[in-house]
XYZ file of C-alpha atoms in Angstrom:
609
model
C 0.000 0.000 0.000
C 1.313 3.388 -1.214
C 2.751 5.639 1.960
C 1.231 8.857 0.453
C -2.511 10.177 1.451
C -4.832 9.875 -0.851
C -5.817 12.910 -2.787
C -8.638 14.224 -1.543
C -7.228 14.518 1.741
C -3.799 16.134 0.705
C -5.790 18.986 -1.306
C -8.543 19.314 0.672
C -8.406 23.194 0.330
C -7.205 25.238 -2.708
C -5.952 28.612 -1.665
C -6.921 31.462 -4.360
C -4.975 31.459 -7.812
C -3.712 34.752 -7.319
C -2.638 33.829 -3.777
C -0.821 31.044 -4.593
C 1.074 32.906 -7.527
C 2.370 35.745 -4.906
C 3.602 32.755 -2.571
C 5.023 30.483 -5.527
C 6.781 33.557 -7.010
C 7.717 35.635 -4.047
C 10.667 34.797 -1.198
C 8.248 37.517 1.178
C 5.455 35.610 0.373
C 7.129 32.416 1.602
C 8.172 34.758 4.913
C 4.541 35.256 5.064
C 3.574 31.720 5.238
C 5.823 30.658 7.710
C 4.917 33.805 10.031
C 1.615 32.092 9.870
C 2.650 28.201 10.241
C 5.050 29.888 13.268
C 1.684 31.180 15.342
C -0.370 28.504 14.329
C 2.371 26.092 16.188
C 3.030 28.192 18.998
C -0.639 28.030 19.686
C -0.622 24.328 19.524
C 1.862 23.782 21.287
C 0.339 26.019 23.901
C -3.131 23.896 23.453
C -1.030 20.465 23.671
C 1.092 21.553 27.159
C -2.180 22.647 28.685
C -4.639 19.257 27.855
C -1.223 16.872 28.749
C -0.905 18.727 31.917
C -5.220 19.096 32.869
C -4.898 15.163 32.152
C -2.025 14.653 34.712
C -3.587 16.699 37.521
C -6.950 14.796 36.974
C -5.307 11.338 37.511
C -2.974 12.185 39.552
C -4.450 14.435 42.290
C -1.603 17.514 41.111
C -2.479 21.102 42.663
C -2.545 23.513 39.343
C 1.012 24.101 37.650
C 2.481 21.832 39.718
C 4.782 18.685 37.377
C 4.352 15.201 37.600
C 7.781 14.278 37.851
C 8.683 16.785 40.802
C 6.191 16.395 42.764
C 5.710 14.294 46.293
C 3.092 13.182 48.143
C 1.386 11.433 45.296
C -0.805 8.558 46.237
C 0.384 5.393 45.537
C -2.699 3.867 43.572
C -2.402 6.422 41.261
C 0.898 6.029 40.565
C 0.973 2.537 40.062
C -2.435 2.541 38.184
C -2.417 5.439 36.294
C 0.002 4.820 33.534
C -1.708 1.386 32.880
C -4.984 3.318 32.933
C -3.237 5.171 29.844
C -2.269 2.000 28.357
C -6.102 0.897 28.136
C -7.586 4.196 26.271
C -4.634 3.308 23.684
C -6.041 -0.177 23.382
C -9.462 1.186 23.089
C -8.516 4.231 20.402
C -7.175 1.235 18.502
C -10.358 -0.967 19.170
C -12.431 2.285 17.865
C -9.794 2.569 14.946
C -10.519 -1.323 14.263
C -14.017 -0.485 14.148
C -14.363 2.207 11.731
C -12.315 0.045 9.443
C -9.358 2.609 9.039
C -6.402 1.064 7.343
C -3.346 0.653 9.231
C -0.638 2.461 7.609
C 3.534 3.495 8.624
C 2.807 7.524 10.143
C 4.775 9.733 8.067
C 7.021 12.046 10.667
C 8.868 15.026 9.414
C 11.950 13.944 8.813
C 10.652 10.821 6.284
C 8.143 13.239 4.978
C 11.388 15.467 3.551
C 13.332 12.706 2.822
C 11.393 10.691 0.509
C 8.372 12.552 -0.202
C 8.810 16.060 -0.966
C 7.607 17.424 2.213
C 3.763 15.462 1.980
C 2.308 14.661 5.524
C -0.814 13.425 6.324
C -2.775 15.857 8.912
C -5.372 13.236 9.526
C -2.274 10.344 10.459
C -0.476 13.357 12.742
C -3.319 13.655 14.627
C -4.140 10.448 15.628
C -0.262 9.890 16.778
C -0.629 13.436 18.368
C -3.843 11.873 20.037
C -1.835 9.015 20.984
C 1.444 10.766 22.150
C -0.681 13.179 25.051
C -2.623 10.113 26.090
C 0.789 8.797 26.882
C 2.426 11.890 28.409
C -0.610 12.582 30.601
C -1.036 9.589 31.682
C 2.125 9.854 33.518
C 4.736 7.110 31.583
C 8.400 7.704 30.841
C 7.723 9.567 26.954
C 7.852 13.348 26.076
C 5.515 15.285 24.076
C 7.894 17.041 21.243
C 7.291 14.208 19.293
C 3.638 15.086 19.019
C 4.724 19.073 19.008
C 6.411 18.451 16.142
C 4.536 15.531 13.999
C 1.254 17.749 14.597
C 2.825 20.944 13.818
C 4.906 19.914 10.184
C 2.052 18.173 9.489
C -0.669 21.718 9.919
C 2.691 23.563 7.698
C 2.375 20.622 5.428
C -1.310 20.666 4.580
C -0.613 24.554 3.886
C 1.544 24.109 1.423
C 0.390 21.850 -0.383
C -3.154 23.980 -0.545
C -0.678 26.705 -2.307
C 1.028 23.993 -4.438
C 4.244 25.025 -3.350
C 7.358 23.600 -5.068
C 9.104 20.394 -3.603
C 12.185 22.146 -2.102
C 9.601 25.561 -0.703
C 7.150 22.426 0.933
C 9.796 20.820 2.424
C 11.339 24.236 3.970
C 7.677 25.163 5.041
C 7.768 21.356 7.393
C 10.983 22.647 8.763
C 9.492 25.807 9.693
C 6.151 23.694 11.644
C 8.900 21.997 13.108
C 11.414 24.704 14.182
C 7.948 26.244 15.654
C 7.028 22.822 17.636
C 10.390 23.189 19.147
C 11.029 26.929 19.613
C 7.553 26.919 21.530
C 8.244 24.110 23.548
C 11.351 25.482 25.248
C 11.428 29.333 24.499
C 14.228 29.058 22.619
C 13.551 30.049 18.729
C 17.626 28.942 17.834
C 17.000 26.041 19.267
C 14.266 25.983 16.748
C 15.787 27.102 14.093
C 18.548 24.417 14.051
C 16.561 21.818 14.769
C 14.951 22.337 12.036
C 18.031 22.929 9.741
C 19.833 19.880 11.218
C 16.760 17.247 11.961
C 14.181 17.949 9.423
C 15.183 19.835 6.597
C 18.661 18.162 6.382
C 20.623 21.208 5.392
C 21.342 24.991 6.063
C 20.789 27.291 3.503
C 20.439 31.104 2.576
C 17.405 30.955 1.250
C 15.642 28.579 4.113
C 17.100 31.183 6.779
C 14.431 33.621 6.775
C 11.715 31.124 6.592
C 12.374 28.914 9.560
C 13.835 31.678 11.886
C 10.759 33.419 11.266
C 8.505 30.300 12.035
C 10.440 29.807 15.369
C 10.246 33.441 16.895
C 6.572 33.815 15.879
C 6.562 30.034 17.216
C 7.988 31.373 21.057
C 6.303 34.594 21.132
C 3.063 32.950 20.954
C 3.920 30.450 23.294
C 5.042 32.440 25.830
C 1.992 34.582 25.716
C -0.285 31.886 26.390
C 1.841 29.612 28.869
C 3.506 30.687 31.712
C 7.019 29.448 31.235
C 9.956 28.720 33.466
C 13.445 28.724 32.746
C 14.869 25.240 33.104
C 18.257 26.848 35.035
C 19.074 30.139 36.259
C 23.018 29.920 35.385
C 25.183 32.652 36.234
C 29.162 32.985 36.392
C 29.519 31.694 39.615
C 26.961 28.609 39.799
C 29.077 27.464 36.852
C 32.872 27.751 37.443
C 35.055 27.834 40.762
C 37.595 28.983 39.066
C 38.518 33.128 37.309
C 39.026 31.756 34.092
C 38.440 28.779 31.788
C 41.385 26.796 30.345
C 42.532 24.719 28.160
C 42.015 22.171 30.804
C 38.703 22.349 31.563
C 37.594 21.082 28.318
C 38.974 17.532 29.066
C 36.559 16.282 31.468
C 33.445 18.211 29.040
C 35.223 15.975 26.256
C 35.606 12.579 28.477
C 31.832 13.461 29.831
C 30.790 13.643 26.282
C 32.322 10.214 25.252
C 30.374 8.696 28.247
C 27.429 10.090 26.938
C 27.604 8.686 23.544
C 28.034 5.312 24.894
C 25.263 5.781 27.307
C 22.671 7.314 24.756
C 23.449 3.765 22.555
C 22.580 1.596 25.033
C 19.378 3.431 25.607
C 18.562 3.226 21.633
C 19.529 -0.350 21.674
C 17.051 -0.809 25.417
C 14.147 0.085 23.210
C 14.611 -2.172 20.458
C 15.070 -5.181 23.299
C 12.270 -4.415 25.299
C 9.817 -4.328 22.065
C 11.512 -7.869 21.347
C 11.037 -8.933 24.287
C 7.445 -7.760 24.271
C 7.037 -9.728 20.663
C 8.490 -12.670 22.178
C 5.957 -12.447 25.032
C 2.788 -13.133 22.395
C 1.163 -10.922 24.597
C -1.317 -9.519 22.447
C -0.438 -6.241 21.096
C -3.960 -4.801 22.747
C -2.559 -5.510 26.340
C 1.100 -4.308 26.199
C 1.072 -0.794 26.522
C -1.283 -1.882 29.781
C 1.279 -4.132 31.079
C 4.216 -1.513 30.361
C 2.270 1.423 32.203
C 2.109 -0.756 34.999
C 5.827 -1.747 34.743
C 6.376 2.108 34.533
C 4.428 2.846 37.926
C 6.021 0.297 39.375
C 9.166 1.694 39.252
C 8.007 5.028 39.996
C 6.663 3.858 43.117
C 10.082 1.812 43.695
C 12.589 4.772 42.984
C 11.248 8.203 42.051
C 8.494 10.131 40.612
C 10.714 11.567 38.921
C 11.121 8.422 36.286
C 7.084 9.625 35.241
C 6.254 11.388 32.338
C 8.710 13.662 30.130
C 10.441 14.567 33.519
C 10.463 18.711 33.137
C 10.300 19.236 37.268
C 12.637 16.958 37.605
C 15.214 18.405 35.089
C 14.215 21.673 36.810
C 14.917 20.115 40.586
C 18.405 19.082 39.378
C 19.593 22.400 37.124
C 18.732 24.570 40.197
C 21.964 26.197 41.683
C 21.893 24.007 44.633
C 20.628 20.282 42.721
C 18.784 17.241 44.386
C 21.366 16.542 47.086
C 20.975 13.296 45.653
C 24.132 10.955 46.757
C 25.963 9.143 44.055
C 24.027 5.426 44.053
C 20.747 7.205 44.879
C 22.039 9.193 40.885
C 22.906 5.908 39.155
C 19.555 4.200 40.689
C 17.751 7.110 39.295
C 19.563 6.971 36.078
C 18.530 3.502 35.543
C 15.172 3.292 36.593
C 14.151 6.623 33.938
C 16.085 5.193 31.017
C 14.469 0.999 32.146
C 11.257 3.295 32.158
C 11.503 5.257 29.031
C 12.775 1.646 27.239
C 9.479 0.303 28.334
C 7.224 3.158 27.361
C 8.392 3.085 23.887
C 8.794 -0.764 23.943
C 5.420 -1.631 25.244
C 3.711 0.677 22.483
C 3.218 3.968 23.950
C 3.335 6.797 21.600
C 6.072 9.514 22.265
C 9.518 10.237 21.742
C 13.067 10.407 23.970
C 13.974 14.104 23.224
C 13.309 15.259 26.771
C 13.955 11.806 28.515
C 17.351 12.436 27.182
C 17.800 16.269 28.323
C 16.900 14.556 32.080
C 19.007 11.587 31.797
C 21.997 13.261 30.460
C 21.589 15.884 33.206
C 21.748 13.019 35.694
C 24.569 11.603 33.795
C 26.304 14.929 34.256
C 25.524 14.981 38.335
C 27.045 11.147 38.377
C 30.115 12.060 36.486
C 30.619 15.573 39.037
C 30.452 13.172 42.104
C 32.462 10.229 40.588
C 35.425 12.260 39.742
C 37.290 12.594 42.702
C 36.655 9.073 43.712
C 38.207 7.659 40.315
C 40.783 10.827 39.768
C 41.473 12.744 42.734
C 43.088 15.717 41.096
C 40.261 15.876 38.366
C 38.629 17.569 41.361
C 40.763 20.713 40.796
C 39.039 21.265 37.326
C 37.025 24.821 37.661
C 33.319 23.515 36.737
C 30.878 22.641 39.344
C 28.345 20.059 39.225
C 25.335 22.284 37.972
C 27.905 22.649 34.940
C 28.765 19.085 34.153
C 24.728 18.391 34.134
C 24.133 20.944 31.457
C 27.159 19.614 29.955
C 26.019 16.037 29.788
C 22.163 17.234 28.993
C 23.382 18.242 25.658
C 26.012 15.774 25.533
C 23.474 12.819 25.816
C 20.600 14.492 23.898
C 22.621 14.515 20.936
C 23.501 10.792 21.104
C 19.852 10.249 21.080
C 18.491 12.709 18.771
C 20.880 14.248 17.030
C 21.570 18.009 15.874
C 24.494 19.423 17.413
C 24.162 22.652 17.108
C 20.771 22.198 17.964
C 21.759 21.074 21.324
C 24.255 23.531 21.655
C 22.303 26.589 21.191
C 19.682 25.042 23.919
C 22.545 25.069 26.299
C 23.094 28.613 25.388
C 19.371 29.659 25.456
C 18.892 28.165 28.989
C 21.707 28.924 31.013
C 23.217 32.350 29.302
C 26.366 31.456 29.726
C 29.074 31.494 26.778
C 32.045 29.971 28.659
C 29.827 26.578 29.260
C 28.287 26.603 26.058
C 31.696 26.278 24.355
C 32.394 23.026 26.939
C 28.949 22.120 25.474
C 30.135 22.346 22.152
C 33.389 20.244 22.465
C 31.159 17.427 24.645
C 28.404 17.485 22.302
C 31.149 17.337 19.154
C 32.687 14.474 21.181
C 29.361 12.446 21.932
C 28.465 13.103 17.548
C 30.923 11.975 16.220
C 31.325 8.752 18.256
C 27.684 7.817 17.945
C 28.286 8.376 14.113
C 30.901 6.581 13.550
C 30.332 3.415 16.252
C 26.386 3.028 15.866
C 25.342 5.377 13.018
C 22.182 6.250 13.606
C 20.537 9.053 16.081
C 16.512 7.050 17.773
C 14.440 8.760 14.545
C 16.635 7.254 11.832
C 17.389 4.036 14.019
C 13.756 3.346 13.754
C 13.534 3.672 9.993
C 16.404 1.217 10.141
C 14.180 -1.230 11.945
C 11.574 -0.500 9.593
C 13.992 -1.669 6.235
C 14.424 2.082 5.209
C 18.118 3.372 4.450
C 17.587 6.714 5.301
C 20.299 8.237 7.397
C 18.761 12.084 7.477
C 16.247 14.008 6.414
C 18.509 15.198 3.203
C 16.104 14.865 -0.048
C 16.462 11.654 -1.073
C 12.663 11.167 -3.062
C 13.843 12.498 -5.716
C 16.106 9.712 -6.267
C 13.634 7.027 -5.668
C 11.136 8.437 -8.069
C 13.852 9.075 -11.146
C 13.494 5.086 -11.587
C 14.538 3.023 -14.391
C 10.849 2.738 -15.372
C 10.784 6.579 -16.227
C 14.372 6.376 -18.209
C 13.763 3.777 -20.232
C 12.718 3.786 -23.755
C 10.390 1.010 -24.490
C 10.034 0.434 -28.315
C 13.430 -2.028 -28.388
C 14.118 -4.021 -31.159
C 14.261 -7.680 -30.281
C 15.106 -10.629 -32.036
C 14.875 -14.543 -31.813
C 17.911 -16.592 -30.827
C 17.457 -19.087 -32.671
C 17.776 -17.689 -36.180
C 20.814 -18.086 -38.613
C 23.510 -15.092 -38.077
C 23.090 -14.419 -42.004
C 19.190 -14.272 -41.302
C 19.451 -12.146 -38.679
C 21.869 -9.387 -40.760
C 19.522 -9.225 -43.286
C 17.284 -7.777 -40.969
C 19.119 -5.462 -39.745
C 22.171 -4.305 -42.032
C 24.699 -1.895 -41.445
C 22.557 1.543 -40.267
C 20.113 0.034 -38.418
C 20.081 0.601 -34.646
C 23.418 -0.834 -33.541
C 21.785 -3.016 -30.527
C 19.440 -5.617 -31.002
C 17.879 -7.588 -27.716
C 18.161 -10.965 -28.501
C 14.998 -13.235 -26.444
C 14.875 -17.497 -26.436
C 11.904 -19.308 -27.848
C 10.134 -19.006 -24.576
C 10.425 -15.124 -25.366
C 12.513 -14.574 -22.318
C 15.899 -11.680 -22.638
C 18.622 -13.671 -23.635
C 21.307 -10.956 -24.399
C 22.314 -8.143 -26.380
C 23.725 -8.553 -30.037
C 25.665 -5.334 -31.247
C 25.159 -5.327 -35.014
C 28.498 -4.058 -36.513
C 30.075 -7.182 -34.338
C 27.688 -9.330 -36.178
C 28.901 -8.083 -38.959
C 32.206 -8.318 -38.444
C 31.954 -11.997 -37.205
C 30.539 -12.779 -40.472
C 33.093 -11.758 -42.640
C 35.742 -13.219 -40.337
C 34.627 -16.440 -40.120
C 36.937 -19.114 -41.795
C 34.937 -21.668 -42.025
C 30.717 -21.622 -41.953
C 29.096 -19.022 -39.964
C 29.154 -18.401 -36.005
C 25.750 -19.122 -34.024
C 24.160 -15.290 -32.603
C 25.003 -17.271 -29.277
C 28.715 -17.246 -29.200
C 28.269 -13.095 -29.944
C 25.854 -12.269 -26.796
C 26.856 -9.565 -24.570
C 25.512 -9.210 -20.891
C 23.553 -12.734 -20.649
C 23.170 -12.521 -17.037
C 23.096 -8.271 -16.464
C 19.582 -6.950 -16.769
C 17.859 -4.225 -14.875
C 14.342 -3.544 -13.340
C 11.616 -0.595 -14.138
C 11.838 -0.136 -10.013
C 14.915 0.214 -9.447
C 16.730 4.260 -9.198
C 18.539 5.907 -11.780
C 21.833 5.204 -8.677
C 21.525 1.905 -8.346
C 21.297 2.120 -12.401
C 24.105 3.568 -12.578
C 26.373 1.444 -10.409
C 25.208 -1.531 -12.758
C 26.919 0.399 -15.489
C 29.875 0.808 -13.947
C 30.218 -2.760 -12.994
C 29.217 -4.077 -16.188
C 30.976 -1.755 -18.390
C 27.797 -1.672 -20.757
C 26.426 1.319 -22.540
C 23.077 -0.030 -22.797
C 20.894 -3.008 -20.701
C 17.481 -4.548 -20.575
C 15.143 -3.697 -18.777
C 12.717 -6.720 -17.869
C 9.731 -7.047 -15.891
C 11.094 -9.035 -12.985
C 14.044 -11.714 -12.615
C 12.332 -14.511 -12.899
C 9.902 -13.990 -15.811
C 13.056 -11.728 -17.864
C 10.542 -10.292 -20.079
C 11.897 -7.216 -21.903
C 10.232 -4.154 -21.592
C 12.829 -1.912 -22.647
C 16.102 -0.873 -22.927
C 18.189 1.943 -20.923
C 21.687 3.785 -21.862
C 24.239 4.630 -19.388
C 24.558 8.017 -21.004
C 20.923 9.133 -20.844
C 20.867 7.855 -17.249
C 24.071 10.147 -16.435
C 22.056 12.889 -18.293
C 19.374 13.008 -16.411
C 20.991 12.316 -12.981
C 23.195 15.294 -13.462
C 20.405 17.428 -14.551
C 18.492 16.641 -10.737
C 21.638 16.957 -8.894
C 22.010 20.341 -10.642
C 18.367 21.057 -9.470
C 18.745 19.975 -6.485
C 22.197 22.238 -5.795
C 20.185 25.422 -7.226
C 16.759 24.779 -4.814
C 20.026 24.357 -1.885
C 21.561 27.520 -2.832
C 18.003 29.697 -3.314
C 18.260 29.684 -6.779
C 15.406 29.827 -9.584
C 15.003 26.985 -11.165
């Protein structure tokens, strides 16, 4: 079943011809648009953060304002129960989804939507995982909501654009700018935004996508802020951060070995997820029940360790990036540790809907606490560096979050936004550098494009890719081919086609199937060199065994070519039938692959087309 939405939900509105022709044909115009996708997500996001909260308080018994994960005093039924009780409307919103007969189909998210389909979302399909992701979050388990911020978001920005028919590369900068909205709302921080959006869902940073998406992500926080009373995560100033005058050299070894750590850490938390959904599918517990079973799982260790293991875990991160911290001792840190990433593993795992951006944030603030206290017991004279421990969790926040999720300038400018500080923002930079590149290079992926590797998709980013997919052989091809029977004399066969004629011929057996390709002035050659009788077409077949498909991508085309050293192959209808259908050249497929990476560089520099 085809991935894209059908058509009458993709174009449900047409905005006015003249409308659309200011938008299409004006960079202002595009401004405009994303001005308006920027409010309409800040107001979402707004709407969102207030139901997810009103849906905690109710089951939980929280006085107004007050967060799940830092607060005490929380009755013990309801944290055991109510997760599970979160678990059951999922299986009945699938029961009710059963009902209606609604086909079950992959959810496009942002960063597949720009990858491989020019920027298409479905609004109806972000929705119902937007539906899904707050009945998670407010029912208290171990998920965040900027997964639904986002989805719901790029998806509104995508339904826009496509009412205005906007080109590929403008509809896949107008998802970026839902998404740098989603996220510049979320935390009041429209960089943060911005480069989310540049790194994580548009793929790239350009001039011409600058305007666009910063604009999305101010109008995004502005909004936001005016309708939800925000806190700053930390309060940071000179001396919470540093013990020391100045900054050296120095101090950016233990930000770089902290870093490190967290890359290691935020792998074994992507790999945790996949387990505990195999261990869930080994289970046979019917699919229905899990996410009941995991809530309960997820109270239970609530109850156990910590409140602080429920829901995304803002008040908590807020308890520890105060000036003073938890207090927490070091194995009451590494319990807590454990028992929010076993908790977030389980969420995911057991079928809740939601995402590990701020589970990461928390747990690599944690990680940062664990490494602060462990130091002197491992190196006693690391304890002379300058940074405290408030430092070294904001340090390992970002450090761990980019492991997980990826963007490191993304992460870096968050550090930035919250804390004001420029001297730990650069340690920031070096830990978060650190904690990239190692996750790159050991594991690969970051949790979005980990999942698509689950899944049987290659994508590695949200870099446009589609393109490539849809320039298939199918489209290349030309189909009237000459063809010929095997089995026919050589002399028989240059009569009908002498000197002049097309200089390939597609030879086929008697069962019609591709047996090779003749090239005609060989033929004729071979005749005239023959010493005695005449050689069989056989013994002058080229590529017997080297065909290609109408499916597969003018790349994968093209690295036949270069293996075979052919100018021109079949194209048959599948492998096992070999029925030809038409015939492709190496240099039209170079052609026309040149001609969309040239598009492609002119839509990435701002270019007209």
């Amino acid at each position: 079943m085809s991935s894209r939405p059908p058509l009458t939900e993709v174009i449900l509105v047409q905005a006015p011809a003249r409308l659309r022709a200011l938008v299409r044909g004006s960079e202002i115009g595009l401004v405009l648009l994303a001005a308006l996708v920027g409010c309409g997500g800040g107001v979402a996001v707004a709407a969102l953060i207030h139901l997810t909260q009103a849906m905690r308080e109710a089951l939980y018994g929280l006085s107004p304002g007050m967060r799940l994960s830092a607060a005490t005093g929380l009755s013990p039924a309801a944290v055991l129960l109510a997760p599970a009780f979160g678990g059951v409307l999922l299986a009945c919103l699938a029961l009710l989804l059963r009902w209606r007969r609604r086909p079950r189909r992959a959810i496009i998210d942002p960063i597949e939507a720009n990858a491989l389909h020019g920027g298409r979302m479905s609004v109806r399909d972000s929705s119902l995982l937007t539906l899904q992701n707050v009945i998670s979050n407010g029912s208290g388990v171990s998920v965040g909501m900027e997964a639904a911020y986002t989805q719901f978001c790029a998806g509104l920005a995508s339904r826009l654009g496509l009412s205005f028919e906007l080109r590929r590369a403008d509809q896949r900068t107008l998802v970026g700018c839902g998404a740098a909205a989603a996220i510049a709302a979320a935390f009041g921080a429209p960089l943060t935004g911005a480069f989310y959006a540049f790194e994580l869902i548009i793929g790239t940073y350009s001039i011409a996508t600058l305007t666009p998406v910063a604009v999305a992500a101010l109008c995004g926080s502005v909004v936001a802020r005016a309708l939800v009373g925000q806190t700053a995560l930390v309060t940071l100033d000179r001396a919470d951060a540093v013990t020391t005058t100045v900054l050296t050299t120095a101090d950016t070894v233990p930000g770089l070995v902290l870093g490190l750590i967290c890359a290691g850490l935020g792998i074994l938390i992507m790999r945790g997820v996949t387990l505990v959904e195999a261990g869930f599918r080994a289970s046979r517990l019917p699919a229905l029940l899990a996410p009941t079973v995991g809530g309960l799982c997820v109270g239970a260790l609530a109850l156990a360790v910590s409140p602080q293991v429920l829901s995304g875990g803002h008040g908590a991160l807020h308890l520890h990036l105060e000036a003073h911290g938890t207090g927490l001792a070091l194995p009451a840190l590494i319990l807590l540790f454990v028992a929010k990433a076993t908790a977030s593993a389980i969420s995911i795992g057991s079928g809740f809907r939601g995402g590990l951006f701020f589970a990461s944030l928390f747990l690599g603030a944690i990680a940062g606490e664990i490494f602060a206290a462990g130091m002197p017991l491992v190196l006693p004279g690391m304890v002379a560096f300058g940074l405290t421990p408030l430092a070294y969790a904001v340090i390992g926040m970002s450090a761990l979050a980019v492991a997980v999720i990826g963007g490191p300038l993304t992460m870096t400018f968050l550090a930035l936004e919250l804390t004001g500080s420029f001297p730990i923002t650069g340690l920031v930079l070096v830990a978060v550098i650190a904690s990239s590149l190692t996750v790159r290079k050991t594991f690969g992926y970051s949790f979005a494009t980990w999942r698509f590797h689950l899944r049987g998709e290659s994508i590695r980013s949200a870099h446009d890719v589609g393109w490539i997919r849809s320039l298939t052989v199918g489209r290349l091809m030309r189909r009237e081919v000459p063809t010929a029977a095997l089995d026919q004399t050589l002399s028989a066969f240059l009569r009908k086609h002498p000197l002049g004629s097309p200089s390939r011929v597609v030879m086929v057996d008697e069962a019609g199937r591709y047996a090779g390709i003749v090239l005609v002035p060989e033929a004729h050659a071979a005749l005239r060199e023959a010493e005695e009788g005449e050689p069989g077409l056989g013994e002058l077949l080229r590529h017997p065994q080297d065909v290609l498909t109408a499916d597969m991508n003018a790349k994968v085309a093209t690295a036949i070519f270069d293996r075979t050293e052919s100018e021109a192959l079949a194209v048959v209808d599948d492998l096992q039938s070999r029925r030809v259908i038409g015939l492709l050249t190496e240099s039209h497929t170079l052609k026309r692959y040149s001609e969309e990476l040239d598009r492609q560089r002119r839509a990435v520099l701002g270019e007209a087309g």
